[in-house]
Amino acid sequence: AVVGGAIGAAVGTANGILGIDRRERFRIYAAGERRPSFRYDGPLRVGTVLPPEGVIYYDVPPEFALKGLNYTIVNDHPVLVEPGTRRVVEVID
């Protein structure tokens, strides 16, 4: 129960990074950029640390007000990532 609560809290926090309105706009923006998708074989979720090689990271446009985060495309989904740790902070589906 403690583990489930911690995971639920992390997911809830991550879903709040963009909010409902900006989440959909960001998904549309990322799709329009047509960036290549990195194939990741493990489960892709908040907290996943992406490998140090093979992933290309992009700047988040200022209109989304997400300073300190990058994005990439993994398994055809845009994801927000902390650049220093390569840790996924939000999966946008």
PDB file of N, CA and C in Angstrom, residues 20-91:
ATOM      1  N   ILE A  20      -4.124  20.085 -17.892  1.00  0.00           N
ATOM      2  CA  ILE A  20      -4.965  19.533 -18.958  1.00  0.00           C
ATOM      3  C   ILE A  20      -4.842  20.333 -20.255  1.00  0.00           C
ATOM      4  N   ASP A  21      -4.942  21.657 -20.170  1.00  0.00           N
ATOM      5  CA  ASP A  21      -4.923  22.480 -21.382  1.00  0.00           C
ATOM      6  C   ASP A  21      -3.588  22.405 -22.122  1.00  0.00           C
ATOM      7  N   ARG A  22      -2.495  22.610 -21.392  1.00  0.00           N
ATOM      8  CA  ARG A  22      -1.185  22.618 -22.049  1.00  0.00           C
ATOM      9  C   ARG A  22      -0.747  21.223 -22.459  1.00  0.00           C
ATOM     10  N   ARG A  23      -1.225  20.198 -21.793  1.00  0.00           N
ATOM     11  CA  ARG A  23      -0.853  18.818 -22.123  1.00  0.00           C
ATOM     12  C   ARG A  23      -1.238  18.493 -23.563  1.00  0.00           C
ATOM     13  N   GLU A  24      -2.472  18.770 -23.924  1.00  0.00           N
ATOM     14  CA  GLU A  24      -2.945  18.481 -25.285  1.00  0.00           C
ATOM     15  C   GLU A  24      -2.216  19.354 -26.303  1.00  0.00           C
ATOM     16  N   ARG A  25      -2.018  20.628 -25.978  1.00  0.00           N
ATOM     17  CA  ARG A  25      -1.284  21.518 -26.891  1.00  0.00           C
ATOM     18  C   ARG A  25       0.139  21.023 -27.103  1.00  0.00           C
ATOM     19  N   PHE A  26       0.786  20.529 -26.023  1.00  0.00           N
ATOM     20  CA  PHE A  26       2.158  20.030 -26.160  1.00  0.00           C
ATOM     21  C   PHE A  26       2.188  18.759 -27.003  1.00  0.00           C
ATOM     22  N   ARG A  27       1.214  17.895 -26.819  1.00  0.00           N
ATOM     23  CA  ARG A  27       1.162  16.667 -27.624  1.00  0.00           C
ATOM     24  C   ARG A  27       1.041  17.019 -29.109  1.00  0.00           C
ATOM     25  N   ILE A  28       0.188  17.976 -29.422  1.00  0.00           N
ATOM     26  CA  ILE A  28       0.014  18.418 -30.815  1.00  0.00           C
ATOM     27  C   ILE A  28       1.300  19.063 -31.337  1.00  0.00           C
ATOM     28  N   TYR A  29       1.927  19.895 -30.511  1.00  0.00           N
ATOM     29  CA  TYR A  29       3.193  20.528 -30.897  1.00  0.00           C
ATOM     30  C   TYR A  29       4.249  19.459 -31.221  1.00  0.00           C
ATOM     31  N   ALA A  30       4.439  18.505 -30.320  1.00  0.00           N
ATOM     32  CA  ALA A  30       5.469  17.479 -30.502  1.00  0.00           C
ATOM     33  C   ALA A  30       5.196  16.638 -31.749  1.00  0.00           C
ATOM     34  N   ALA A  31       3.938  16.305 -31.992  1.00  0.00           N
ATOM     35  CA  ALA A  31       3.593  15.523 -33.187  1.00  0.00           C
ATOM     36  C   ALA A  31       3.926  16.314 -34.451  1.00  0.00           C
ATOM     37  N   GLY A  32       3.677  17.612 -34.420  1.00  0.00           N
ATOM     38  CA  GLY A  32       3.952  18.455 -35.582  1.00  0.00           C
ATOM     39  C   GLY A  32       5.433  18.618 -35.871  1.00  0.00           C
ATOM     40  N   GLU A  33       6.272  18.457 -34.862  1.00  0.00           N
ATOM     41  CA  GLU A  33       7.722  18.563 -35.048  1.00  0.00           C
ATOM     42  C   GLU A  33       8.312  17.347 -35.754  1.00  0.00           C
ATOM     43  N   ARG A  34       7.597  16.237 -35.744  1.00  0.00           N
ATOM     44  CA  ARG A  34       8.023  15.001 -36.421  1.00  0.00           C
ATOM     45  C   ARG A  34       9.435  14.575 -36.026  1.00  0.00           C
ATOM     46  N   ARG A  35       9.684  14.540 -34.744  1.00  0.00           N
ATOM     47  CA  ARG A  35      10.988  14.097 -34.235  1.00  0.00           C
ATOM     48  C   ARG A  35      11.073  12.569 -34.283  1.00  0.00           C
ATOM     49  N   PRO A  36      12.283  12.042 -34.454  1.00  0.00           N
ATOM     50  CA  PRO A  36      12.420  10.580 -34.448  1.00  0.00           C
ATOM     51  C   PRO A  36      12.115  10.011 -33.065  1.00  0.00           C
ATOM     52  N   SER A  37      11.562   8.813 -33.054  1.00  0.00           N
ATOM     53  CA  SER A  37      11.205   8.156 -31.799  1.00  0.00           C
ATOM     54  C   SER A  37      12.304   7.185 -31.387  1.00  0.00           C
ATOM     55  N   PHE A  38      12.682   7.246 -30.116  1.00  0.00           N
ATOM     56  CA  PHE A  38      13.646   6.314 -29.544  1.00  0.00           C
ATOM     57  C   PHE A  38      12.879   5.088 -29.067  1.00  0.00           C
ATOM     58  N   ARG A  39      13.375   3.910 -29.389  1.00  0.00           N
ATOM     59  CA  ARG A  39      12.730   2.661 -28.961  1.00  0.00           C
ATOM     60  C   ARG A  39      13.276   2.262 -27.603  1.00  0.00           C
ATOM     61  N   TYR A  40      12.390   2.217 -26.610  1.00  0.00           N
ATOM     62  CA  TYR A  40      12.768   1.816 -25.252  1.00  0.00           C
ATOM     63  C   TYR A  40      12.043   0.525 -24.925  1.00  0.00           C
ATOM     64  N   ASP A  41      12.772  -0.506 -24.522  1.00  0.00           N
ATOM     65  CA  ASP A  41      12.173  -1.828 -24.332  1.00  0.00           C
ATOM     66  C   ASP A  41      11.517  -2.024 -22.967  1.00  0.00           C
ATOM     67  N   GLY A  42      11.887  -1.255 -21.975  1.00  0.00           N
ATOM     68  CA  GLY A  42      11.285  -1.414 -20.649  1.00  0.00           C
ATOM     69  C   GLY A  42      10.002  -0.631 -20.527  1.00  0.00           C
ATOM     70  N   PRO A  43       9.363  -0.704 -19.362  1.00  0.00           N
ATOM     71  CA  PRO A  43       8.153   0.095 -19.149  1.00  0.00           C
ATOM     72  C   PRO A  43       8.509   1.581 -19.103  1.00  0.00           C
ATOM     73  N   LEU A  44       7.755   2.377 -19.807  1.00  0.00           N
ATOM     74  CA  LEU A  44       7.999   3.818 -19.862  1.00  0.00           C
ATOM     75  C   LEU A  44       7.005   4.506 -18.936  1.00  0.00           C
ATOM     76  N   ARG A  45       7.533   5.079 -17.861  1.00  0.00           N
ATOM     77  CA  ARG A  45       6.678   5.756 -16.885  1.00  0.00           C
ATOM     78  C   ARG A  45       7.481   6.823 -16.159  1.00  0.00           C
ATOM     79  N   VAL A  46       6.795   7.618 -15.390  1.00  0.00           N
ATOM     80  CA  VAL A  46       7.462   8.643 -14.589  1.00  0.00           C
ATOM     81  C   VAL A  46       8.495   7.962 -13.706  1.00  0.00           C
ATOM     82  N   GLY A  47       9.704   8.516 -13.702  1.00  0.00           N
ATOM     83  CA  GLY A  47      10.790   7.952 -12.914  1.00  0.00           C
ATOM     84  C   GLY A  47      11.761   7.110 -13.721  1.00  0.00           C
ATOM     85  N   THR A  48      11.364   6.677 -14.919  1.00  0.00           N
ATOM     86  CA  THR A  48      12.263   5.914 -15.780  1.00  0.00           C
ATOM     87  C   THR A  48      13.459   6.790 -16.132  1.00  0.00           C
ATOM     88  N   VAL A  49      14.660   6.228 -16.016  1.00  0.00           N
ATOM     89  CA  VAL A  49      15.873   6.935 -16.422  1.00  0.00           C
ATOM     90  C   VAL A  49      16.264   6.397 -17.796  1.00  0.00           C
ATOM     91  N   LEU A  50      16.297   7.304 -18.755  1.00  0.00           N
ATOM     92  CA  LEU A  50      16.624   6.914 -20.128  1.00  0.00           C
ATOM     93  C   LEU A  50      18.128   6.674 -20.263  1.00  0.00           C
ATOM     94  N   PRO A  51      18.527   5.841 -21.208  1.00  0.00           N
ATOM     95  CA  PRO A  51      19.951   5.524 -21.366  1.00  0.00           C
ATOM     96  C   PRO A  51      20.768   6.754 -21.778  1.00  0.00           C
ATOM     97  N   PRO A  52      22.059   6.743 -21.471  1.00  0.00           N
ATOM     98  CA  PRO A  52      22.906   7.900 -21.778  1.00  0.00           C
ATOM     99  C   PRO A  52      23.197   8.082 -23.262  1.00  0.00           C
ATOM    100  N   GLU A  53      22.968   7.071 -24.072  1.00  0.00           N
ATOM    101  CA  GLU A  53      23.260   7.173 -25.498  1.00  0.00           C
ATOM    102  C   GLU A  53      22.036   6.792 -26.323  1.00  0.00           C
ATOM    103  N   GLY A  54      21.912   7.416 -27.492  1.00  0.00           N
ATOM    104  CA  GLY A  54      20.865   7.056 -28.433  1.00  0.00           C
ATOM    105  C   GLY A  54      19.614   7.907 -28.354  1.00  0.00           C
ATOM    106  N   VAL A  55      19.453   8.674 -27.291  1.00  0.00           N
ATOM    107  CA  VAL A  55      18.263   9.506 -27.129  1.00  0.00           C
ATOM    108  C   VAL A  55      18.626  10.946 -27.492  1.00  0.00           C
ATOM    109  N   ILE A  56      17.778  11.581 -28.290  1.00  0.00           N
ATOM    110  CA  ILE A  56      17.999  12.984 -28.649  1.00  0.00           C
ATOM    111  C   ILE A  56      16.999  13.824 -27.859  1.00  0.00           C
ATOM    112  N   TYR A  57      17.515  14.852 -27.178  1.00  0.00           N
ATOM    113  CA  TYR A  57      16.676  15.726 -26.357  1.00  0.00           C
ATOM    114  C   TYR A  57      16.503  17.073 -27.045  1.00  0.00           C
ATOM    115  N   TYR A  58      15.329  17.658 -26.860  1.00  0.00           N
ATOM    116  CA  TYR A  58      14.993  18.929 -27.489  1.00  0.00           C
ATOM    117  C   TYR A  58      14.543  19.926 -26.429  1.00  0.00           C
ATOM    118  N   ASP A  59      14.742  21.211 -26.737  1.00  0.00           N
ATOM    119  CA  ASP A  59      14.272  22.263 -25.851  1.00  0.00           C
ATOM    120  C   ASP A  59      12.751  22.347 -25.899  1.00  0.00           C
ATOM    121  N   VAL A  60      12.161  22.607 -24.749  1.00  0.00           N
ATOM    122  CA  VAL A  60      10.722  22.854 -24.684  1.00  0.00           C
ATOM    123  C   VAL A  60      10.505  24.326 -25.043  1.00  0.00           C
ATOM    124  N   PRO A  61       9.597  24.621 -25.981  1.00  0.00           N
ATOM    125  CA  PRO A  61       9.352  26.019 -26.349  1.00  0.00           C
ATOM    126  C   PRO A  61       8.929  26.853 -25.131  1.00  0.00           C
ATOM    127  N   PRO A  62       9.349  28.113 -25.085  1.00  0.00           N
ATOM    128  CA  PRO A  62       9.040  28.982 -23.928  1.00  0.00           C
ATOM    129  C   PRO A  62       7.546  29.106 -23.627  1.00  0.00           C
ATOM    130  N   GLU A  63       6.699  28.963 -24.635  1.00  0.00           N
ATOM    131  CA  GLU A  63       5.258  29.108 -24.417  1.00  0.00           C
ATOM    132  C   GLU A  63       4.684  28.108 -23.417  1.00  0.00           C
ATOM    133  N   PHE A  64       5.401  26.999 -23.180  1.00  0.00           N
ATOM    134  CA  PHE A  64       4.925  25.992 -22.236  1.00  0.00           C
ATOM    135  C   PHE A  64       5.439  26.232 -20.817  1.00  0.00           C
ATOM    136  N   ALA A  65       6.330  27.201 -20.633  1.00  0.00           N
ATOM    137  CA  ALA A  65       6.831  27.596 -19.312  1.00  0.00           C
ATOM    138  C   ALA A  65       7.325  26.403 -18.492  1.00  0.00           C
ATOM    139  N   LEU A  66       8.208  25.618 -19.084  1.00  0.00           N
ATOM    140  CA  LEU A  66       8.771  24.444 -18.403  1.00  0.00           C
ATOM    141  C   LEU A  66      10.285  24.563 -18.329  1.00  0.00           C
ATOM    142  N   LYS A  67      10.756  25.640 -17.739  1.00  0.00           N
ATOM    143  CA  LYS A  67      12.205  25.842 -17.624  1.00  0.00           C
ATOM    144  C   LYS A  67      12.849  24.670 -16.895  1.00  0.00           C
ATOM    145  N   GLY A  68      14.012  24.293 -17.389  1.00  0.00           N
ATOM    146  CA  GLY A  68      14.754  23.218 -16.742  1.00  0.00           C
ATOM    147  C   GLY A  68      14.364  21.824 -17.201  1.00  0.00           C
ATOM    148  N   LEU A  69      13.480  21.717 -18.189  1.00  0.00           N
ATOM    149  CA  LEU A  69      13.101  20.409 -18.716  1.00  0.00           C
ATOM    150  C   LEU A  69      13.358  20.366 -20.211  1.00  0.00           C
ATOM    151  N   ASN A  70      13.622  19.177 -20.706  1.00  0.00           N
ATOM    152  CA  ASN A  70      13.707  18.915 -22.138  1.00  0.00           C
ATOM    153  C   ASN A  70      12.600  17.931 -22.487  1.00  0.00           C
ATOM    154  N   TYR A  71      12.458  17.676 -23.772  1.00  0.00           N
ATOM    155  CA  TYR A  71      11.539  16.614 -24.172  1.00  0.00           C
ATOM    156  C   TYR A  71      12.212  15.753 -25.217  1.00  0.00           C
ATOM    157  N   THR A  72      11.683  14.568 -25.362  1.00  0.00           N
ATOM    158  CA  THR A  72      12.106  13.646 -26.400  1.00  0.00           C
ATOM    159  C   THR A  72      10.904  12.790 -26.769  1.00  0.00           C
ATOM    160  N   ILE A  73      11.069  11.966 -27.758  1.00  0.00           N
ATOM    161  CA  ILE A  73      10.002  11.057 -28.162  1.00  0.00           C
ATOM    162  C   ILE A  73      10.485   9.634 -27.880  1.00  0.00           C
ATOM    163  N   VAL A  74       9.707   8.902 -27.110  1.00  0.00           N
ATOM    164  CA  VAL A  74      10.058   7.523 -26.756  1.00  0.00           C
ATOM    165  C   VAL A  74       8.856   6.636 -27.067  1.00  0.00           C
ATOM    166  N   ASN A  75       9.086   5.604 -27.842  1.00  0.00           N
ATOM    167  CA  ASN A  75       8.005   4.684 -28.229  1.00  0.00           C
ATOM    168  C   ASN A  75       6.792   5.453 -28.760  1.00  0.00           C
ATOM    169  N   ASP A  76       7.079   6.480 -29.562  1.00  0.00           N
ATOM    170  CA  ASP A  76       6.062   7.312 -30.212  1.00  0.00           C
ATOM    171  C   ASP A  76       5.265   8.201 -29.255  1.00  0.00           C
ATOM    172  N   HIS A  77       5.748   8.393 -28.023  1.00  0.00           N
ATOM    173  CA  HIS A  77       5.101   9.284 -27.053  1.00  0.00           C
ATOM    174  C   HIS A  77       6.059  10.402 -26.671  1.00  0.00           C
ATOM    175  N   PRO A  78       5.587  11.646 -26.665  1.00  0.00           N
ATOM    176  CA  PRO A  78       6.442  12.710 -26.125  1.00  0.00           C
ATOM    177  C   PRO A  78       6.590  12.518 -24.621  1.00  0.00           C
ATOM    178  N   VAL A  79       7.796  12.747 -24.131  1.00  0.00           N
ATOM    179  CA  VAL A  79       8.045  12.673 -22.692  1.00  0.00           C
ATOM    180  C   VAL A  79       8.859  13.887 -22.260  1.00  0.00           C
ATOM    181  N   LEU A  80       8.572  14.389 -21.083  1.00  0.00           N
ATOM    182  CA  LEU A  80       9.358  15.461 -20.490  1.00  0.00           C
ATOM    183  C   LEU A  80      10.428  14.824 -19.620  1.00  0.00           C
ATOM    184  N   VAL A  81      11.642  15.376 -19.693  1.00  0.00           N
ATOM    185  CA  VAL A  81      12.799  14.756 -19.054  1.00  0.00           C
ATOM    186  C   VAL A  81      13.623  15.817 -18.333  1.00  0.00           C
ATOM    187  N   GLU A  82      14.135  15.449 -17.150  1.00  0.00           N
ATOM    188  CA  GLU A  82      15.121  16.289 -16.470  1.00  0.00           C
ATOM    189  C   GLU A  82      16.449  16.079 -17.186  1.00  0.00           C
ATOM    190  N   PRO A  83      17.041  17.125 -17.752  1.00  0.00           N
ATOM    191  CA  PRO A  83      18.243  16.928 -18.564  1.00  0.00           C
ATOM    192  C   PRO A  83      19.442  16.379 -17.802  1.00  0.00           C
ATOM    193  N   GLY A  84      19.651  16.757 -16.576  1.00  0.00           N
ATOM    194  CA  GLY A  84      20.832  16.294 -15.841  1.00  0.00           C
ATOM    195  C   GLY A  84      20.777  14.831 -15.460  1.00  0.00           C
ATOM    196  N   THR A  85      19.573  14.335 -15.185  1.00  0.00           N
ATOM    197  CA  THR A  85      19.427  12.954 -14.724  1.00  0.00           C
ATOM    198  C   THR A  85      18.867  12.014 -15.786  1.00  0.00           C
ATOM    199  N   ARG A  86      18.301  12.570 -16.873  1.00  0.00           N
ATOM    200  CA  ARG A  86      17.636  11.810 -17.935  1.00  0.00           C
ATOM    201  C   ARG A  86      16.395  11.107 -17.403  1.00  0.00           C
ATOM    202  N   ARG A  87      15.864  11.574 -16.264  1.00  0.00           N
ATOM    203  CA  ARG A  87      14.692  10.956 -15.641  1.00  0.00           C
ATOM    204  C   ARG A  87      13.413  11.515 -16.244  1.00  0.00           C
ATOM    205  N   VAL A  88      12.516  10.621 -16.630  1.00  0.00           N
ATOM    206  CA  VAL A  88      11.211  11.006 -17.184  1.00  0.00           C
ATOM    207  C   VAL A  88      10.353  11.598 -16.071  1.00  0.00           C
ATOM    208  N   VAL A  89       9.820  12.788 -16.305  1.00  0.00           N
ATOM    209  CA  VAL A  89       8.942  13.423 -15.319  1.00  0.00           C
ATOM    210  C   VAL A  89       7.487  13.464 -15.783  1.00  0.00           C
ATOM    211  N   GLU A  90       7.258  13.254 -17.077  1.00  0.00           N
ATOM    212  CA  GLU A  90       5.885  13.154 -17.575  1.00  0.00           C
ATOM    213  C   GLU A  90       5.873  12.444 -18.916  1.00  0.00           C
ATOM    214  N   VAL A  91       4.949  11.508 -19.058  1.00  0.00           N
ATOM    215  CA  VAL A  91       4.712  10.825 -20.330  1.00  0.00           C
ATOM    216  C   VAL A  91       3.412  11.392 -20.869  1.00  0.00           C
TER     217      VAL A  91
END
